[in-house]
Structures are given as C-alpha cells and as structure tokens.
Coordinates of C-alpha atoms in Angstrom, one line a residue:
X1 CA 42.5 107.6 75.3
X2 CA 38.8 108.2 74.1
X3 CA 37.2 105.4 76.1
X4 CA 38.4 107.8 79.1
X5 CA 35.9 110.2 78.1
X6 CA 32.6 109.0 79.3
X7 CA 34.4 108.6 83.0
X8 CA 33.9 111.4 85.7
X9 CA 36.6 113.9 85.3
X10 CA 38.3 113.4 88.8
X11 CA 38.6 109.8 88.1
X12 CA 39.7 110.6 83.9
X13 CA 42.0 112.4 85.6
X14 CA 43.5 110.1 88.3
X15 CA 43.6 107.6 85.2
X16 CA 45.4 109.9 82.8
X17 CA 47.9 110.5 86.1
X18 CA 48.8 106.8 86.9
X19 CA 49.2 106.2 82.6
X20 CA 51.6 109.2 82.5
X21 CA 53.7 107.6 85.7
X22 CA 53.4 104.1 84.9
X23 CA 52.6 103.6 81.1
X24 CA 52.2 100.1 81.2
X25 CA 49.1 101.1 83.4
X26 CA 47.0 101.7 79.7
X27 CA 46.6 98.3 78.6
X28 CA 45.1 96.8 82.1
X29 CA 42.6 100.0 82.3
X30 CA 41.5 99.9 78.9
X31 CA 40.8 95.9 79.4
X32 CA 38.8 96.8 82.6
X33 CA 36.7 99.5 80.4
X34 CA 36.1 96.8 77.9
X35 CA 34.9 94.3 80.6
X36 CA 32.7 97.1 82.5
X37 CA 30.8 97.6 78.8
X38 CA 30.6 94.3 77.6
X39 CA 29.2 92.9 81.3
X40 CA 27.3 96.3 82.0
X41 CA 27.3 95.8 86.0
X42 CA 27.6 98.9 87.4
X43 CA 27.6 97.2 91.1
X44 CA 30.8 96.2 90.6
X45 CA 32.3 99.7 89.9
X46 CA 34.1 99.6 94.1
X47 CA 35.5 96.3 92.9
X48 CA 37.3 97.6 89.1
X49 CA 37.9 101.0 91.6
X50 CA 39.7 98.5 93.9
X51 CA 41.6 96.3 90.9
X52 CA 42.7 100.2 89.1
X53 CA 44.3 101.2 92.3
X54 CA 45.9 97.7 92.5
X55 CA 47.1 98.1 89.1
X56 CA 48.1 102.0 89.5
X57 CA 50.3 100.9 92.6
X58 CA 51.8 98.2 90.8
X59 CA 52.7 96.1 93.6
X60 CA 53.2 99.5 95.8
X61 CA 52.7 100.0 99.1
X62 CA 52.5 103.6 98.5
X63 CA 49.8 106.3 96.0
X64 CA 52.4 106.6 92.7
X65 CA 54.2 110.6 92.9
X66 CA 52.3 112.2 89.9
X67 CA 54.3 115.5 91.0
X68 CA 57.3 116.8 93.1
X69 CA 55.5 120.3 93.4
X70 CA 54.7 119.5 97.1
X71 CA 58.1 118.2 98.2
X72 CA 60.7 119.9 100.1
X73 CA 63.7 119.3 97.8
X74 CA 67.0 118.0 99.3
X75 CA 69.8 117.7 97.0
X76 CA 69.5 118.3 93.0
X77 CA 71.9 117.5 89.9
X78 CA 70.5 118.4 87.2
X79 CA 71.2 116.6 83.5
X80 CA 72.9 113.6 84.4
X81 CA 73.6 110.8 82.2
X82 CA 71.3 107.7 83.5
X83 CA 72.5 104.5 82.0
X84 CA 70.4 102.1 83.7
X85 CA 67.5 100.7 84.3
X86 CA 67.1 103.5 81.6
X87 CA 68.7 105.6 79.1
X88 CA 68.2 109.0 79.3
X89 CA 69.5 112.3 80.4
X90 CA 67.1 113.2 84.0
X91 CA 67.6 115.0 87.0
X92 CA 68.9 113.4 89.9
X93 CA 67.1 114.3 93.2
X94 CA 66.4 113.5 96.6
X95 CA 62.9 115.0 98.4
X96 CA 61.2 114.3 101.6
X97 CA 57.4 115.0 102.2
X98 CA 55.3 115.0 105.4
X99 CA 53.5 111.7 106.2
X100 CA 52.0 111.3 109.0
X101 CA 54.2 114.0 111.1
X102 CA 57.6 112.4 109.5
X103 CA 59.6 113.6 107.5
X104 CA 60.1 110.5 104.2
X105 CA 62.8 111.2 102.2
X106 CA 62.9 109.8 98.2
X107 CA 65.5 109.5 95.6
X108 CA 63.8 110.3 92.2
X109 CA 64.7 110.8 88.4
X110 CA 62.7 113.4 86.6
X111 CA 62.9 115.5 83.7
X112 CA 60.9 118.6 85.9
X113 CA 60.4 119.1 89.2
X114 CA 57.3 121.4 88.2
X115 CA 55.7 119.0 85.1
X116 CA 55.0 115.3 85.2
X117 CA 55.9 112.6 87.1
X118 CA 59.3 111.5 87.7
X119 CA 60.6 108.3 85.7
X120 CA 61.7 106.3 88.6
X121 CA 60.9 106.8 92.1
X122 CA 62.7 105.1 95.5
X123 CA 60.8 105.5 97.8
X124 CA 62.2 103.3 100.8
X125 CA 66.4 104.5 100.9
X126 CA 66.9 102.7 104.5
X127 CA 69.5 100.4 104.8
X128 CA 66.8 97.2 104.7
X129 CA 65.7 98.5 100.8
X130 CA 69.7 100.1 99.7
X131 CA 71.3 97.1 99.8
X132 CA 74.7 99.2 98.3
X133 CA 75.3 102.5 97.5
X134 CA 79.1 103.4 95.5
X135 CA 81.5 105.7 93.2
X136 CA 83.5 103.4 91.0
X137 CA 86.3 104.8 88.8
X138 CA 85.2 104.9 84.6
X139 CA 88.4 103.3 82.8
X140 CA 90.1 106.0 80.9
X141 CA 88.1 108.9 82.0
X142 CA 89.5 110.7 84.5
X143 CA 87.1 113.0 86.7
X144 CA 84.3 110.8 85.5
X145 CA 83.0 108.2 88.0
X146 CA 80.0 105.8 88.3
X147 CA 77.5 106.1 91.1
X148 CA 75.9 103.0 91.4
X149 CA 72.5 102.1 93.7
X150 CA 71.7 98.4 94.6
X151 CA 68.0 97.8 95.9
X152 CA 65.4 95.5 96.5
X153 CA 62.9 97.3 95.3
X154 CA 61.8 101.0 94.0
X155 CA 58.5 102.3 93.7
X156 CA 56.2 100.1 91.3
X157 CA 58.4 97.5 91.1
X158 CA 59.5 99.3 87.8
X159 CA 62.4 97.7 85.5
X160 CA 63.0 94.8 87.3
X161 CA 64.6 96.3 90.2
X162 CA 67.4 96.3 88.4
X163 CA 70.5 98.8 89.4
X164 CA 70.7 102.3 88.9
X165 CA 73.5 103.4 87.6
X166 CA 74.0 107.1 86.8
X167 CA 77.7 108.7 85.0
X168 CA 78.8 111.5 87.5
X169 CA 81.1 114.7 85.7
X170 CA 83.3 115.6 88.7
X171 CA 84.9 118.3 87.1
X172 CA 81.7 119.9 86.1
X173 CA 79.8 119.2 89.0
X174 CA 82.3 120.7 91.3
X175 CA 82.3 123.8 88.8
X176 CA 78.6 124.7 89.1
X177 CA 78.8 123.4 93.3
X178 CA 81.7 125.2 94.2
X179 CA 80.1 128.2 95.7
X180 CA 77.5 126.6 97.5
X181 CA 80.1 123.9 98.8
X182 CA 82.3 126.9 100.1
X183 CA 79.4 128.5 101.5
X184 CA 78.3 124.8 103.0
X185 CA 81.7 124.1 104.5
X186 CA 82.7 121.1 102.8
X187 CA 86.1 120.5 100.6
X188 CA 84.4 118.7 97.9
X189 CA 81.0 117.4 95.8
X190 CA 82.1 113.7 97.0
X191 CA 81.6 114.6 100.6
X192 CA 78.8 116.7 100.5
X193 CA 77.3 114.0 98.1
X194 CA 78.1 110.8 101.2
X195 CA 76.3 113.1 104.1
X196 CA 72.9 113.7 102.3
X197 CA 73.2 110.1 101.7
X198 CA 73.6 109.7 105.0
X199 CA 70.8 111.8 106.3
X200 CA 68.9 110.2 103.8
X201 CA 69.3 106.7 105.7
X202 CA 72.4 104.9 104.0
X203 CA 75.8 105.0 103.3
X204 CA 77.6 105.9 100.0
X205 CA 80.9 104.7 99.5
X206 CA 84.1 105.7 97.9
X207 CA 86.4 102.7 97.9
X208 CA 88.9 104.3 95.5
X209 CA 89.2 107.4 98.1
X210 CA 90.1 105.3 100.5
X211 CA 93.9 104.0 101.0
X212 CA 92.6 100.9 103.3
X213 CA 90.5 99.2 101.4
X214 CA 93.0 98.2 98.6
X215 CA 90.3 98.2 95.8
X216 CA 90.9 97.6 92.3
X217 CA 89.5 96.5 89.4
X218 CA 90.5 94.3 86.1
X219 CA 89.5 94.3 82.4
X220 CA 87.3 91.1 81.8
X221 CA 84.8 89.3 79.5
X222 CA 81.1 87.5 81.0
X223 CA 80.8 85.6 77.8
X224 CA 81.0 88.0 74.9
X225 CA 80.2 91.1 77.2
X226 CA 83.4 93.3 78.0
X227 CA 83.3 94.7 81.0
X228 CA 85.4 95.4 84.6
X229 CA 85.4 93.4 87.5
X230 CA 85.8 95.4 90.2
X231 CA 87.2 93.8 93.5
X232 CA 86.1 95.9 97.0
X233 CA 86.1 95.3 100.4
X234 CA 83.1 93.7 100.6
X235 CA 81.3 93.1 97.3
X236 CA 82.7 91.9 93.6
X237 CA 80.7 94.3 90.7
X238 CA 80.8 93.3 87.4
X239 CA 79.3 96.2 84.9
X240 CA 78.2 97.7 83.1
X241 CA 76.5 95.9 80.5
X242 CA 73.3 94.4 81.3
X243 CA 72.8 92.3 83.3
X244 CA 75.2 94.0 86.2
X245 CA 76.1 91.6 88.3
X246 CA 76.9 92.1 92.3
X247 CA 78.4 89.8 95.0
X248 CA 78.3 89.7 98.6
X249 CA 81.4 88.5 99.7
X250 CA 79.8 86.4 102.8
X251 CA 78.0 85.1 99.6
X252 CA 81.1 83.6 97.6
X253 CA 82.4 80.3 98.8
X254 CA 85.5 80.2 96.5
X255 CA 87.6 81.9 93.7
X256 CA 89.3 79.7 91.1
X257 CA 91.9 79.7 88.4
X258 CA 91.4 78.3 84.9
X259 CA 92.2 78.6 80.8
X260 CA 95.6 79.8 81.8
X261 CA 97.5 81.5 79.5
X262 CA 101.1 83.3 79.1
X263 CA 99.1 85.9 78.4
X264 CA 95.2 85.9 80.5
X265 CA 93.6 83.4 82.5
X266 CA 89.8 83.2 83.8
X267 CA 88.5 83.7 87.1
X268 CA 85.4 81.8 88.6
X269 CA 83.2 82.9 91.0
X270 CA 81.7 79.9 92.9
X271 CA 78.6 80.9 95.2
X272 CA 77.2 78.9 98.8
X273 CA 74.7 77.8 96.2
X274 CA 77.0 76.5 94.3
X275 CA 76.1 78.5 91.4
X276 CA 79.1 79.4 89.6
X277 CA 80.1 82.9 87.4
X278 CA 83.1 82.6 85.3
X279 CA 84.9 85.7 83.9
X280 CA 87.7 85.4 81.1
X281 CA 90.9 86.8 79.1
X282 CA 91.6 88.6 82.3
X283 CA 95.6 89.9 81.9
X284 CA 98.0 87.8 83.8
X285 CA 99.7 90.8 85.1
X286 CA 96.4 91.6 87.4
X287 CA 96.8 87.8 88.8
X288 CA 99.0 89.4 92.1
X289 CA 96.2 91.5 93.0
X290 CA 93.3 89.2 92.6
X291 CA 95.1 85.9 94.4
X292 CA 96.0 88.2 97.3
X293 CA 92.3 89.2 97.6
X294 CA 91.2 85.2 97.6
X295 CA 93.7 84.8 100.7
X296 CA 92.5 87.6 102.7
X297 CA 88.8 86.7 101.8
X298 CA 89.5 83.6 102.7
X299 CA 91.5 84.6 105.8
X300 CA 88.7 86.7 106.8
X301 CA 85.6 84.8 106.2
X302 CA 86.8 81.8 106.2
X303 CA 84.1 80.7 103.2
X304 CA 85.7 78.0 101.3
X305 CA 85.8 74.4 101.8
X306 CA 88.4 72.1 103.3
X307 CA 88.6 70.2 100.1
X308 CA 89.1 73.9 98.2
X309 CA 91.3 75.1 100.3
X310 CA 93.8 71.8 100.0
X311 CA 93.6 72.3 96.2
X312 CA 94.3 75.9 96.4
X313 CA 96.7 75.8 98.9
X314 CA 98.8 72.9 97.1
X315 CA 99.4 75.0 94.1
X316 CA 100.0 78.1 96.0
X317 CA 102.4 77.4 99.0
X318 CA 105.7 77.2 97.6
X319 CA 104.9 80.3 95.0
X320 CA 103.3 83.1 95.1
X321 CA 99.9 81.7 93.0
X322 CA 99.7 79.3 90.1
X323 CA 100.3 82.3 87.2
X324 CA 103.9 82.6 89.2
X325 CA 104.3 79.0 89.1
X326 CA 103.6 79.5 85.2
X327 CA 106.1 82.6 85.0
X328 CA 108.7 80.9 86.1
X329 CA 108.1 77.5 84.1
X330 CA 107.8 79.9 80.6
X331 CA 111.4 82.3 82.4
X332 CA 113.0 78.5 81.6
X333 CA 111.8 77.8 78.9
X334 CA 112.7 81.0 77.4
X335 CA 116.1 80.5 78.4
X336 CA 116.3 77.4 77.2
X337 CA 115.5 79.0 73.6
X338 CA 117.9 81.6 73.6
X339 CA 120.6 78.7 74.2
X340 CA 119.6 76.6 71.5
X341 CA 122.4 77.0 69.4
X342 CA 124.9 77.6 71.7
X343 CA 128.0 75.4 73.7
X344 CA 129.2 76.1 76.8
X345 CA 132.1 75.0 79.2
X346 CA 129.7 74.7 82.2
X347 CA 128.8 71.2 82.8
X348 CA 125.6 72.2 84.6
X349 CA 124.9 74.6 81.5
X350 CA 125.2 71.0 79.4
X351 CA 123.0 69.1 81.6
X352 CA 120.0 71.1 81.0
X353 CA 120.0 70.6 77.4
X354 CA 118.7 67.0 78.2
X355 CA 115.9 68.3 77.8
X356 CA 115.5 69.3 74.6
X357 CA 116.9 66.2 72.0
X358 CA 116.0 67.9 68.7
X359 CA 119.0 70.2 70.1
X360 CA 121.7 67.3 69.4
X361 CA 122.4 68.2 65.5
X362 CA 123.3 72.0 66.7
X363 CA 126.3 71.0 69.0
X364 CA 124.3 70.5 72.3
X365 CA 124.9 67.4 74.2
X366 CA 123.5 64.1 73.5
X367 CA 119.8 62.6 74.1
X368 CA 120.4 59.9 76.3
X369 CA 122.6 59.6 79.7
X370 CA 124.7 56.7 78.6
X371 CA 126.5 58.5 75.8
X372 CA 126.8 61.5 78.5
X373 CA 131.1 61.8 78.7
X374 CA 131.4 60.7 75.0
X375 CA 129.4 63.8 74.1
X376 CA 131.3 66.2 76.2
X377 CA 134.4 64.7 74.7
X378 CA 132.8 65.6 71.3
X379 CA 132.0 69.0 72.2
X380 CA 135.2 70.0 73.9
X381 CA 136.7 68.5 70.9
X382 CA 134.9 70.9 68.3
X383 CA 135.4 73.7 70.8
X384 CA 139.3 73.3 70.0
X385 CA 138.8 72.7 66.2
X386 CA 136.5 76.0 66.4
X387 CA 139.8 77.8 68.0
X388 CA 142.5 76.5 65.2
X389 CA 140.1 77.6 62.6
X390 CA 139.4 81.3 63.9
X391 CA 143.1 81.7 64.0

C-alpha cells in the first residue's frame, strides 16, 4: 500500500485499520488517492475524509471493531468450524462494550481476541435484527449439531447478510465446559449456550429437545443441490448448500404434492407472493409426517385459499393423503400380480381378474361380461381335468 505513505500516520493508520477489517475497503481508497493527485484540491480533503468514513462503515451505522482488546468478553468457543457466509475455522464470541453508559453486546468471529479484527461482526442481536436463532440435528452425526443465525443485517453489510451457520462438537464442547458448567450450575452446554443468548437479547432454540414441537426433517433435492428440509414449528429451513433458504410459516400460503412416485414425490412451497419453491425425490415413507404438518399449518393459520383447500381436501378426506391413496392403488395391483397365474373357487376372486384381459390365455376368466358363466364353466371344468390327472 505505498500510496499510503505520503498520508499522516494517524490517518495511514486508520486506513491500514479499515483495509484489514473490511478488505474490499482498498480499491475505493486507492481510487480516492488517485482522484486527490490527479485533481490536486486540497480543499476538498473534509469531503474524501467524509466519503473514506462512508466507505470504511460500509453502510454502518457504527465505527468498524479493529480490536476486541477493550471488550468485556461474554461467552467464548474457540476453533469452530464456520461454514457460512465463510469458510474457516474462527472463534465464536459474544462481547459487550460501554456506549454511552450501556452496556452493547456483539456476536463476533475472530481468529484473536488480542490481534486483528474479527471476520464478521453483529452488532445489533435484538430480536428486530435476529430474525432466528436454532440447533438443528447434522444427519448421521450424532453429537454434532448446526447452530444456525438468521439476520437482517451484520456489521458492514458484509456477505450479503447471508446466514451464519457454524458446526457445534457437543461431545467436545461439553468436555472442555464441564467444569465451568458444574461450577455455573447448569446440566448442560445447550442451556448454558440459550441463556447467554438470552441475555444477549434473543432466543435460541432447540426444536429437536423439545417433545412438543414434533420437528422433523426429510432428505430432499432444490434442483441439483441435496440437502434437508427441515419442518419446525414455525419456520421450514432448507440447508445447507448455498443459498440456505428459510420460511416463515405466516409466509407460506400452501404446500402441494407433485411427480409422485412408488418410490419419492416433490413438495412445493407456494408463498403469499405467490412465489413458489419446489423440492424433489423426497421418500414416500416421510409423506405421513409432512401432510400432517400441512393440516395443522393449515388448521392453525389458516393460510391457504378456499380454492386450495377444496383441491386438497378432495384428495385427502377419505384417506389419509394422496401417497396413501397411491399405496393402496399399487397394494392391488400387487396383488393382482401375484395372482396372475392362478384359479380360484371364489367367484369374487374371479371377478377381479376383469381387469386384467392379457390374463385369459393363463386360465383366468374371460375379457368380456357376456361370456362371464361360460368361462366359469370352463374353468371349473379344467379344475376337475387338473384333479383326474394328479391322481
């Protein structure tokens, strides 16, 4: 950064500050450096002063944290595995600081408390800017959970707002917190974890902890991307490839049924916009679990259309959903299949062959109703010839 040089050293150094927490910074002050010494008006050094802060805050309503030497630190774990907005290994830590005779807490990712400034800063965690804060179960890995933060906005408008998403080791975790969670009084990291939350100024929650809530999740596809879909009380997540999509449920006007298979069918997510989300190759044998959560959705908010709910509802009320309806259509026809080739004494056993006329030349009855008692004749009559001959 030579062109950094011929500035004061307080402001070379505020410069080299902002760059190091907000690298995109460089470009925009090397362009106003360039403008300053091609134009050579020094009168308008307040203004470029005025368009550096600007570009230092980044949209900010707050001075960028080049340090957390001067905070009081809250809660630290150290070495997690961040897997968005970013990829990298960081601690995890909330701080407050004095402003203005308040205490302002702030959830920040650093690799040192002591050197540089943190990676990604949020610096508003009321419940106006945390729009949801969770632990969702990691398929296959047990211990292992994802703690997930939906905002609005961190500091610098960094990443595109986009979630953070961080891989929690419970069973390490509670080996290195264990003494200081005895010492604390609480029974486990989880809990510990939901009150400084709490203090903080929002909720964390643990869905699959809690019995009520009847949370679940399903193997999916969002076009090529595999993925979950998890179903709580309140939101739809799927994740965790980007982008990681998140539903209000006040905000989804209908769930439908399509591409149904013996095996999957898809699932679409239809919004009060009427945008529409459609997940596929979801396994049939998660259908139970998703319709019930459409009824009591449905029950409870009361979201979908008259004209939706008369569709729905006409598939639905004399079965338990559409993919039961199918179960029991393919139960038949399996049965039919295993009969193929066989005669039997029932007549109601015989009249369900009618369905079937390729089944005539393998001693079934015949294809058309007229022919009906000449058939039966027929059959009883090889029945008899079938006896002589086996003794």
């Amino acid at each position: 950064m030579s062109f950094t040089e011929s500035l004061p050293l307080d402001l070379q150094k505020q410069i080299k500050d902002c760059i190091s927490s907000y690298p995109e910074t460089e470009q925009a002050f090397y362009n106003l450096y360039e403008y300053f010494q091609i134009n050579g008006k020094k009168r308008k050094i307040s203004n470029i002063d005025s368009e550096s802060s600007l570009s230092c805050k980044n949209n900010s309503t707050t001075q960028p944290i080049t340090s957390l030497k001067n905070f009081h630190i809250i809660l630290q774990l150290p070495d997690l595995s961040v897997l968005s907005p970013l990829r990298k290994k960081l601690n995890f830590i909330f701080a407050s600081k004095n402003s203005n005779n308040k205490q302002t807490p702030i959830l920040a990712l650093t690799r040192s408390i002591e050197d540089g400034a943190p990676e990604m800063v949020i610096d508003d965690l009321s419940k106006e800017n945390i729009k949801f804060a969770t632990l969702l179960p990691i398929p296959e890995k047990k211990n292992v959970k994802y703690l997930i933060f939906f905002y609005n906005k961190n500091a610098g408008n960094l990443f595109k707002n986009e979630p953070l998403l961080i891989q929690l080791n419970f069973e390490n975790l509670n080996e290195q917190w264990l003494p200081i969670l005895a010492q604390l009084k609480y029974n486990d990291l989880t809990s510990y974890l939901q009150r400084q939350c709490q203090i903080c100024g929002f909720e964390l929650n643990d869905p699959f902890n809690d019995k009520k809530s009847k949370s679940f999740y399903v193997e999916a596809y969002k076009g090529s991307k595999e993925g979950q879909l998890y179903f709580l009380p309140n939101h739809i997540i799927f994740g965790f490839k980007k982008p990681i999509l998140f539903f209000q449920s006040t905000d989804i006007e209908s769930i439908t049924y399509s591409s149904i298979t013996r095996i999957t069918f898809n699932v679409t997510l239809v919004l009060n916009n009427d945008e529409k989300f459609e997940f596929s190759m979801i396994d049939q044998k998660d259908f139970e679990n998703i319709d019930q959560y459409v009824k009591t959705k449905e029950f409870r908010d009361k979201s979908m259309t008259d004209e939706l709910k008369a569709k729905k509802f006409s598939k639905n009320n004399d079965h338990e959903g559409i993919l039961k309806q199918l179960e029991e259509t393919e139960t038949v026809s399996k049965g039919l299949d295993e009969n193929e080739n066989e005669d039997s004494d029932d007549d109601e056993d015989d009249d369900n062959f009618q369905f079937n006329e390729e089944e005539s030349d393998s001693g079934g009855s015949g294809a058309s109703s007229e022919s009906e008692e000449e058939n039966e004749d027929n059959g009883l009559e090889e029945e008899e010839d079938s006896g002589i001959e086996e003794d």
